[in-house]
CSV table of C-alpha atoms in Angstrom, one decimal:
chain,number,residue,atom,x,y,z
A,5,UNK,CA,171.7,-94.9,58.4
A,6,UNK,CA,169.6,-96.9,61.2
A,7,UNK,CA,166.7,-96.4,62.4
A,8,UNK,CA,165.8,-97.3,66.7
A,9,UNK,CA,163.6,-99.7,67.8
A,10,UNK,CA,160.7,-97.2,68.8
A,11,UNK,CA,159.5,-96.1,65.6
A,12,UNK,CA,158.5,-99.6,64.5
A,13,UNK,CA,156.9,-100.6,67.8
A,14,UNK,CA,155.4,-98.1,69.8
A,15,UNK,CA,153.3,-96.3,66.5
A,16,UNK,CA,150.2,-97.8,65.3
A,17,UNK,CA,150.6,-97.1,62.0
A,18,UNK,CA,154.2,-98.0,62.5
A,19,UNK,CA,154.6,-95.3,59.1
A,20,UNK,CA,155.1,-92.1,61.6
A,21,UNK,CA,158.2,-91.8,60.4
A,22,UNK,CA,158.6,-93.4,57.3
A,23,UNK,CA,156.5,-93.8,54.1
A,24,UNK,CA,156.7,-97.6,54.0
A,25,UNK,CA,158.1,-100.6,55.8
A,26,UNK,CA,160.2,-102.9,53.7
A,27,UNK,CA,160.9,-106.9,55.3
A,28,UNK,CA,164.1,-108.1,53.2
A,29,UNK,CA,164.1,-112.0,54.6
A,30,UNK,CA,162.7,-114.8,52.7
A,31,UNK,CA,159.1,-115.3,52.2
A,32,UNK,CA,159.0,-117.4,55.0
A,33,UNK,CA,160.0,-115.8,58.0
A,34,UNK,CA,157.9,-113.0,56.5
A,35,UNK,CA,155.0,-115.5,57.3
A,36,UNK,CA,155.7,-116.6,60.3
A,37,UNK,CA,156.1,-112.5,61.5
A,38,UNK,CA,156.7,-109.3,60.2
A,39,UNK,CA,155.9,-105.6,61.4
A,40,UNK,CA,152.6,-104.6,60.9
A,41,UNK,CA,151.8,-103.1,57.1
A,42,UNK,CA,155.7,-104.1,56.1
A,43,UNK,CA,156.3,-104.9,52.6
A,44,UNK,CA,157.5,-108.2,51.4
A,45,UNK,CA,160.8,-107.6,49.3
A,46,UNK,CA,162.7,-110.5,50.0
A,47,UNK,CA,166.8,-110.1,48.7
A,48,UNK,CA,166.7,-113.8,48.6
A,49,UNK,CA,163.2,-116.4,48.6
A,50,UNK,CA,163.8,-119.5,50.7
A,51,UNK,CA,165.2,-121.8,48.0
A,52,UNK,CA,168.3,-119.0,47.8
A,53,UNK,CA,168.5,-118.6,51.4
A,54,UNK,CA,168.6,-122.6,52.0
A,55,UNK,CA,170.9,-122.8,48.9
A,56,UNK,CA,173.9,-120.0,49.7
A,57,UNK,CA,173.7,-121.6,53.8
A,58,UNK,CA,174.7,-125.2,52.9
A,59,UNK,CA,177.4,-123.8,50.6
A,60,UNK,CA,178.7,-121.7,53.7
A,61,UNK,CA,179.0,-124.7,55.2
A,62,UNK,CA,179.9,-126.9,52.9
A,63,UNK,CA,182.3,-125.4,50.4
A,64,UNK,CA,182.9,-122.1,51.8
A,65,UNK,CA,181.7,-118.3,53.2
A,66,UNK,CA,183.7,-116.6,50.1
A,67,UNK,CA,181.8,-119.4,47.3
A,68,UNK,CA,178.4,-118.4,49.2
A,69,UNK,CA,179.5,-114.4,49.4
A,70,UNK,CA,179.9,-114.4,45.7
A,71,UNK,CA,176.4,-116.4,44.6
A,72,UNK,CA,175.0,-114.9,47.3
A,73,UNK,CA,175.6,-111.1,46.0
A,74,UNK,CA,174.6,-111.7,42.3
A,75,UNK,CA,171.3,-113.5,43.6
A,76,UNK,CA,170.5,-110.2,45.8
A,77,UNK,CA,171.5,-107.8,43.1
A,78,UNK,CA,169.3,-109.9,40.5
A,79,UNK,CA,166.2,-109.9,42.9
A,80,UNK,CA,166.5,-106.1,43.8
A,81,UNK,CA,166.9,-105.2,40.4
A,82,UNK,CA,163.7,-107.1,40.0
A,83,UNK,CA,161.7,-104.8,42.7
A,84,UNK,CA,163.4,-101.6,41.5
A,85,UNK,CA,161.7,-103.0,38.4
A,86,UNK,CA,158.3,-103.8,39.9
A,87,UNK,CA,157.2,-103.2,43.1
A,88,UNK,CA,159.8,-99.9,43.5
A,89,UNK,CA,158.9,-98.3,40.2
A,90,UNK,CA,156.7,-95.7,40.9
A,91,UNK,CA,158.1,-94.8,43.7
A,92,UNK,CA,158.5,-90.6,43.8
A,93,UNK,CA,161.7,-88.7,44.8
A,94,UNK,CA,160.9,-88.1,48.4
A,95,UNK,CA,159.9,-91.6,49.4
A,96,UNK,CA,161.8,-92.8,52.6
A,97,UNK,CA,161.5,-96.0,53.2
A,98,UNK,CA,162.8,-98.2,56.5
A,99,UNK,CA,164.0,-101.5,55.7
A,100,UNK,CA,164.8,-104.6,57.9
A,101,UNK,CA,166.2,-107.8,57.8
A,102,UNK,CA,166.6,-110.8,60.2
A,103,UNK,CA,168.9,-108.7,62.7
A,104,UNK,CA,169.9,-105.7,60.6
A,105,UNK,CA,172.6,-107.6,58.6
A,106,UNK,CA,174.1,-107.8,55.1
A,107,UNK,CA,170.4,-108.7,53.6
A,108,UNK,CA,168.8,-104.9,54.3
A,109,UNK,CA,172.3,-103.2,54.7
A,110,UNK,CA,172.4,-104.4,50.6
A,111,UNK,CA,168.6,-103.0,49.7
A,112,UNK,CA,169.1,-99.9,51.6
A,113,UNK,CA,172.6,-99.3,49.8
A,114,UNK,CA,170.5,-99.8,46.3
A,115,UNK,CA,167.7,-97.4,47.2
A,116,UNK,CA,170.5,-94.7,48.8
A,117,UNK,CA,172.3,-94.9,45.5
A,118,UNK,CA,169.0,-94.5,43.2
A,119,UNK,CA,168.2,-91.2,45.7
A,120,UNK,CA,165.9,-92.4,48.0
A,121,UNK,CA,166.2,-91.7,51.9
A,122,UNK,CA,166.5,-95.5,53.1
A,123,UNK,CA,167.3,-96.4,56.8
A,124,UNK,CA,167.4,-100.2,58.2
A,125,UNK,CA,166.3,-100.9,61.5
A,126,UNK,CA,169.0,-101.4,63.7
A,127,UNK,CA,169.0,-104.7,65.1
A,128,UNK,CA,166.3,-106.2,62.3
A,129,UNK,CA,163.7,-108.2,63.0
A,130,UNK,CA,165.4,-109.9,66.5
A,131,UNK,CA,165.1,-106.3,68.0
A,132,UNK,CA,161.8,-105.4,66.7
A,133,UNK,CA,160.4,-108.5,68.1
A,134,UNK,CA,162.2,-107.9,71.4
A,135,UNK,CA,160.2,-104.8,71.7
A,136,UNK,CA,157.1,-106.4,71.1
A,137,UNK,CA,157.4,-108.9,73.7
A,138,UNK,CA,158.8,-105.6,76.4
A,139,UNK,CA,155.6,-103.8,75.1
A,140,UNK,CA,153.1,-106.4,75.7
A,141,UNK,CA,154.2,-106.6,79.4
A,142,UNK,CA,154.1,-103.4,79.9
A,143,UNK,CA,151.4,-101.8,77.5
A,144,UNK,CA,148.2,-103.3,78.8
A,145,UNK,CA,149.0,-101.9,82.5
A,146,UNK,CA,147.9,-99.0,81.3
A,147,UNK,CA,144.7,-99.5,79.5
A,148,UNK,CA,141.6,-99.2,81.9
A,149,UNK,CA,139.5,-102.3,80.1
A,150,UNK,CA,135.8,-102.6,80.6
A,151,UNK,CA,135.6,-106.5,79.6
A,152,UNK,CA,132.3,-107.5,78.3
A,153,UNK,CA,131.0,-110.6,79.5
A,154,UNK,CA,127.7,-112.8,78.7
A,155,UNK,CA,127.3,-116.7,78.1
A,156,UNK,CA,128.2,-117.9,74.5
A,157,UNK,CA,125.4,-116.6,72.0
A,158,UNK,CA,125.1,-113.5,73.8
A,159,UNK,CA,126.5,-111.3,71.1
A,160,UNK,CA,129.3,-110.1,72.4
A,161,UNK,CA,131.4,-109.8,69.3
A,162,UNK,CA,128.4,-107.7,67.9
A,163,UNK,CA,128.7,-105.1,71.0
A,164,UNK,CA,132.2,-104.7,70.5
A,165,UNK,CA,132.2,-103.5,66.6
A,166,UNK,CA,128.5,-101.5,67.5
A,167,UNK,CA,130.6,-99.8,70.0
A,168,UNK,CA,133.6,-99.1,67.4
A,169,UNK,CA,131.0,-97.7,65.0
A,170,UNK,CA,129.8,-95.5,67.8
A,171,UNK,CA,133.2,-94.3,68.5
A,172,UNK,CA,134.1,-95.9,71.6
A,173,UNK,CA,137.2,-97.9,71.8
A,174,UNK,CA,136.8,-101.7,71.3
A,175,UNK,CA,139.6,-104.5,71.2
A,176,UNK,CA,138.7,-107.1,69.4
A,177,UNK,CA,140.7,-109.7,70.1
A,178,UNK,CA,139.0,-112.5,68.8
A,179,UNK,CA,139.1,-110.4,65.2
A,180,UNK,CA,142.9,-110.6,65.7
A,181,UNK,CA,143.5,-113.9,66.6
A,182,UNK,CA,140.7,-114.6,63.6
A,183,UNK,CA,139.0,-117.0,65.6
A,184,UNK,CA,135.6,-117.0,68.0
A,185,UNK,CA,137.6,-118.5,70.7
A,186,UNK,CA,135.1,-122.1,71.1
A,187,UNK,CA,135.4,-125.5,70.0
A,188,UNK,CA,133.2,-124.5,67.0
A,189,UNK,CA,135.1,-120.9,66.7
A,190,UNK,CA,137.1,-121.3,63.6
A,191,UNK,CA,136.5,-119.3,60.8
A,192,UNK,CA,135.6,-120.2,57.3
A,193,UNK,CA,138.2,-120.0,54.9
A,194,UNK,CA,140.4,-117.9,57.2
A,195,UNK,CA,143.7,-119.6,59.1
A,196,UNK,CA,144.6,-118.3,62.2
A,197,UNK,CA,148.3,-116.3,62.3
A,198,UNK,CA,151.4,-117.9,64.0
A,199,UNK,CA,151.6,-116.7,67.7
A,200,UNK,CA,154.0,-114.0,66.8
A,201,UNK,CA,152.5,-112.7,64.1
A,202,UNK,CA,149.0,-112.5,66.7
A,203,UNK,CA,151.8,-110.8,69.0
A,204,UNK,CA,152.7,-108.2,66.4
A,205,UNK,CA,149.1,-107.6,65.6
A,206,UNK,CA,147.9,-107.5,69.7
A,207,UNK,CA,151.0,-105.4,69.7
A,208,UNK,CA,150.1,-102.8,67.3
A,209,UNK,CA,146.4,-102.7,68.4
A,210,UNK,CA,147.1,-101.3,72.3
A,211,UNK,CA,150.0,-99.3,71.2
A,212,UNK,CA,147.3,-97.4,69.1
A,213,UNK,CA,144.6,-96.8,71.9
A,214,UNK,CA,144.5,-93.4,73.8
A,215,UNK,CA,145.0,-94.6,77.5
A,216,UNK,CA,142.8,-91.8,79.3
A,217,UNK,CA,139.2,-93.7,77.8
A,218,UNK,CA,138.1,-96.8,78.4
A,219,UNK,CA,139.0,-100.1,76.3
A,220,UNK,CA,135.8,-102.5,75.6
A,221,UNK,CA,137.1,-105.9,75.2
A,222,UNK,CA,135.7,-109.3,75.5
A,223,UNK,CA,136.4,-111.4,78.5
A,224,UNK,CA,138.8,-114.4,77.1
A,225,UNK,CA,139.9,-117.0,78.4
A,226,UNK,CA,143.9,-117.1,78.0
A,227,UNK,CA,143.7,-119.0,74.7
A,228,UNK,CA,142.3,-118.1,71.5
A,229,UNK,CA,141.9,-121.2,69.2
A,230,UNK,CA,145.7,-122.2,69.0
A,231,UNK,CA,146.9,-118.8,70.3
A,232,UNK,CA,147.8,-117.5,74.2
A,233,UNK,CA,147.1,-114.4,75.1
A,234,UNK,CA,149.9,-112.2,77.0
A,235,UNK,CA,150.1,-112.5,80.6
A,236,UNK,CA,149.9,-109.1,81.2
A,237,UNK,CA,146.4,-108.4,79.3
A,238,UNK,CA,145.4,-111.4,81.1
A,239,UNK,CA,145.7,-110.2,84.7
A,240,UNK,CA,145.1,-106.4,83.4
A,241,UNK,CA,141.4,-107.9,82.2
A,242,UNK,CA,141.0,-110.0,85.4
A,243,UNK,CA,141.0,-106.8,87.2
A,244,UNK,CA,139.3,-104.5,85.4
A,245,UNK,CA,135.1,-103.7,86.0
A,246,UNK,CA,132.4,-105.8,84.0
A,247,UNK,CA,130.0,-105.5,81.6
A,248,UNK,CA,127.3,-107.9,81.6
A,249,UNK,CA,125.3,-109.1,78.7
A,250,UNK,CA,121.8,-111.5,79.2
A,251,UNK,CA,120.1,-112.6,76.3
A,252,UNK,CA,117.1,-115.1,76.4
A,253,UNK,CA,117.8,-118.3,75.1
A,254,UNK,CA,115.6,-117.5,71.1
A,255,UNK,CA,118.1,-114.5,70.5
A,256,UNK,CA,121.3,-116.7,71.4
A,257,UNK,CA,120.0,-119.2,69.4
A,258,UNK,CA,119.6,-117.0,66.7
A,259,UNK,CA,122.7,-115.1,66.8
A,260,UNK,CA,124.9,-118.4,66.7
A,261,UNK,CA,122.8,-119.8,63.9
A,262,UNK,CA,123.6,-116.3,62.5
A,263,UNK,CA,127.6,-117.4,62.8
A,264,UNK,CA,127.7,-120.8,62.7
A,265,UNK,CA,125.5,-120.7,59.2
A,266,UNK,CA,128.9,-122.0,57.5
A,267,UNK,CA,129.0,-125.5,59.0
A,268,UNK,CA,125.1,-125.9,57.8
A,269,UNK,CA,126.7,-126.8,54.2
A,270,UNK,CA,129.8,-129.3,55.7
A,271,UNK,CA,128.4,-131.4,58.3
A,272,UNK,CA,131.2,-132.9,58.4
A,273,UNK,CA,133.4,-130.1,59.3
A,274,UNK,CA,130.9,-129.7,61.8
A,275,UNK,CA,131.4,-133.5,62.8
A,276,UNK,CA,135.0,-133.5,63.5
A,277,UNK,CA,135.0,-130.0,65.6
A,278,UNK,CA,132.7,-131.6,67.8
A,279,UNK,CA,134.8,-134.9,67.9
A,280,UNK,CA,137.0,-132.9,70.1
A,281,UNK,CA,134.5,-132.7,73.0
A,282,UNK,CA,134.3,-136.7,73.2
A,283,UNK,CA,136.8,-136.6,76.5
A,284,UNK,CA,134.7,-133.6,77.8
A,285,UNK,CA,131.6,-134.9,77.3
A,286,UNK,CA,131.6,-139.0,76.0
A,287,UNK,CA,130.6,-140.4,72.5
A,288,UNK,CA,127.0,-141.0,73.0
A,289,UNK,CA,126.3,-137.0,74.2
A,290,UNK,CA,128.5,-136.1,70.9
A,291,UNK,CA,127.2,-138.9,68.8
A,292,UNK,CA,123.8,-136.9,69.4
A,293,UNK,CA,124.6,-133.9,68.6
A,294,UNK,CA,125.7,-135.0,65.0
A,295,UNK,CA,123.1,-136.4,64.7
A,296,UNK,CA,121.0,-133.3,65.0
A,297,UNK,CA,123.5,-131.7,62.6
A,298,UNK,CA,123.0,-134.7,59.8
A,299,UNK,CA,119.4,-134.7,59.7
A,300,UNK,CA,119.7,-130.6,59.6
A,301,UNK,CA,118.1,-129.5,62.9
A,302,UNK,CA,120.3,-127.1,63.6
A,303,UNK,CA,117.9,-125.1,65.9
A,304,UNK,CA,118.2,-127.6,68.0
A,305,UNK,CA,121.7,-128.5,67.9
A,306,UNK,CA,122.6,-125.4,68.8
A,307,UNK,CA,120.2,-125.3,71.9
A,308,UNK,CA,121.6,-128.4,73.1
A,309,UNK,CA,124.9,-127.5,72.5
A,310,UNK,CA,124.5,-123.9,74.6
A,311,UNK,CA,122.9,-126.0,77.4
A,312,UNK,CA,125.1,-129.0,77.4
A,313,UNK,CA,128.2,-128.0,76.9
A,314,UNK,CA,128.9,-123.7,76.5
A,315,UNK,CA,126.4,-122.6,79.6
A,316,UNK,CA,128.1,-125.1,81.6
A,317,UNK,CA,131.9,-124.3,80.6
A,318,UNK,CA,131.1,-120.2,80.5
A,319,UNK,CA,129.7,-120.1,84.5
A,320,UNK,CA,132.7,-121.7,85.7
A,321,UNK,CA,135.2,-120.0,83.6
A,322,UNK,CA,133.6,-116.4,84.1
A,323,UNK,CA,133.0,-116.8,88.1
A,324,UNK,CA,136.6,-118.2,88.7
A,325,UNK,CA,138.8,-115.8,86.5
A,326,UNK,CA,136.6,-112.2,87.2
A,327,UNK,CA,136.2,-111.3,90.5
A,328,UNK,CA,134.4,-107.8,89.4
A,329,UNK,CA,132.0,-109.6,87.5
A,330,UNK,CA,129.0,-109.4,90.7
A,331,UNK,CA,129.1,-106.2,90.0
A,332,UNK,CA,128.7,-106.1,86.4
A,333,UNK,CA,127.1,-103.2,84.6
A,334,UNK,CA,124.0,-105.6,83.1
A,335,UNK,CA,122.6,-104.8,79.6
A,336,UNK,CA,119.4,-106.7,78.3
A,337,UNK,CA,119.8,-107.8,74.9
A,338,UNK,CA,116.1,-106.7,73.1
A,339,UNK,CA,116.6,-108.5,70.0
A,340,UNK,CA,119.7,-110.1,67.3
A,341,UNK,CA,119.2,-107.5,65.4
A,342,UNK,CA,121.8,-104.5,64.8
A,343,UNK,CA,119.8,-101.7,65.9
A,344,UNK,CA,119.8,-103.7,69.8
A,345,UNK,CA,123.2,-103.5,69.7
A,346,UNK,CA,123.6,-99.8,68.1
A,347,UNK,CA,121.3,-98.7,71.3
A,348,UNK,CA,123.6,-101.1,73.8
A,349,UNK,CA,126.5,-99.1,72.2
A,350,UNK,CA,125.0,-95.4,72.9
A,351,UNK,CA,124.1,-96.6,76.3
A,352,UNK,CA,127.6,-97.7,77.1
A,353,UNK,CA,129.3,-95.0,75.5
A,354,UNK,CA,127.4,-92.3,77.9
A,355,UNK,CA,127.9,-94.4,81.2
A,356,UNK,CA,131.3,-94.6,80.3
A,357,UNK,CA,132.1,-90.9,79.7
A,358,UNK,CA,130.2,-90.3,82.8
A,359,UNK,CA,132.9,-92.1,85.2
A,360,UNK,CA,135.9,-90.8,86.3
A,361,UNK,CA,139.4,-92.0,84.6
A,362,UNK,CA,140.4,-94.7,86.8
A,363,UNK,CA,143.2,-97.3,86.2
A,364,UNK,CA,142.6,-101.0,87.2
A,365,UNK,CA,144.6,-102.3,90.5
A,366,UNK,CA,148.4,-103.9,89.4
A,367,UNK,CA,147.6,-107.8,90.1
């Protein structure tokens, strides 16, 4: 029994039809991607997989058929054992594999034969991520983004999850891509994904949004860290109408104090994020700023850093890539504190539901 394409891609919680997701390949390819909220049940770990394709090769496919079966059967016995065992009557379960091949075809079998209702996806992983690519050229063209904008420090971030508390709808993609999207924007302790596994994630995230209210977003640029954003949600977002936050210079200080506070322990984290601005800017200008950084003055590290390098980069950036931005709806950031941003929200939230449902122009 298989299962079509659109019932892994096009659902948010990708479980509309099914009461769990189950990724048969190795460990990992599950790393490098997998469909949002799958399970990892791998019918062979990499070692196997690397082990049973060299003796395909080498000795022969009947040699590597053989091993290869009593390796699969050992480690699904060992989930019907573990991760399978409390599992009721009635679950129905969809499993996948690379591109819908022996390796789910033989977990599906086993969970058919203990009574469960298991499908595989037809095609595997190959087709699923097909469809994610096909979505994300097509999904953001119908999303009518109000992209927030406002020079690094502004609290931008902050808007977007005050306005998802308020019950607006807010993409955060900077949250998915788990970085902050500058030169000091990674993330303590916290990796970003692979670009396909962003993809599925991105994916996943506009599939989920209702289409006739607006989508607050921030305005990127078409990286992310490491990670590219989709064409599509580029151009979409380039379109769309403008939100515009100003914030004096004490609460954007204060607010990137607030999330840089993780570098004031590891200067020299700090030290070699900002070695990556010497072409941009030369040694002595970066040799500075360390400086500042060893002797802990981070006040004013991070006021030279806003005017020396982030003001600059964010008014060329912003007035090249958004054409809509002159006529920004402009909010006044009071003060870096949570109850600013709460009233920002409300404030939005009504203007918002006060505007007719219009879609942005097709670029």
């Amino acid at each position: 029994m298989t299962a079509r394409l659109h019932s892994v891609v096009m659902r948010a919680s990708v479980l509309a039809d099914f009461d769990a997701i189950i990724d048969a390949r190795s460990p990992a390819e599950f790393a490098e991607d997998h469909a949002p909220g799958a399970w990892s049940l791998p019918v062979l770990d990499d070692a196997e997989r690397a082990r049973i394709g060299t003796i395909y090769k080498q000795v022969s496919p009947f040699e590597a058929r053989r091993l290869g079966a009593a390796l699969v059967a050992k480690n699904i016995a060992r989930h019907l054992e573990a991760a399978l065992a409390d599992r009721p009557r009635q679950w129905r379960p969809l499993v996948y594999c690379w591109r819908g091949g022996k390796r789910s075809a033989s977990l599906a079998h086993v969970l058919r034969e203990v009574g469960w209702d298991a499908h595989t996806l037809e095609g595997g992983y190959r087709a699923y991520r097909r469809g994610v690519l096909e979505q994300l050229a097509a999904l953001p063209r119908g999303i009518r983004f109000r992209v927030v904008h406002g020079a690094t420090g502004s609290g931008k971030s902050r808007l977007l999850r005050a306005l998802a508390r308020a019950g607006a709808q807010a993409l955060d993609l900077e949250e998915l891509a788990e970085h902050r999207g500058s030169v000091l924007g990674e993330l303590p302790g916290r990796a970003q994904p692979t670009q396909k596994m962003f993809e599925s994630r991105l994916c996943a995230a506009l599939a989920a949004l209702d289409g006739a209210r607006p989508v607050y977003v921030e305005g990127e640029s078409r990286r992310i860290g490491q990670l590219q954003l989709p064409q599509a949600l580029i151009e979409t977002m380039r379109s769309a109408e403008c939100v515009l936050l100003e914030a004096g210079n004490a609460a954007r200080v204060a607010l990137l104090m607030d999330e840089y506070r993780h570098f004031f322990s590891d200067p020299a984290a700090l030290g070699a994020q900002l070695d990556c601005l010497l072409r941009l800017h030369g040694r002595e200008r970066v040799e500075g700023w360390k400086a500042l950084a060893a002797r802990g003055a981070w006040e004013e590290l991070v006021a030279r850093l806003l005017e020396e390098h982030y003001d600059p980069a964010y008014r060329r950036s912003a007035q090249r890539n958004f054409p809509r931005l002159p006529q920004a709806q402009v909010l006044r950031v009071a003060a870096a504190d949570e109850a600013s941003f709460a009233g920002m929200a409300r404030q939005l939230a009504t203007s918002a539901n006060s505007k007719p449902d219009a879609r942005p122009p097709l670029l």
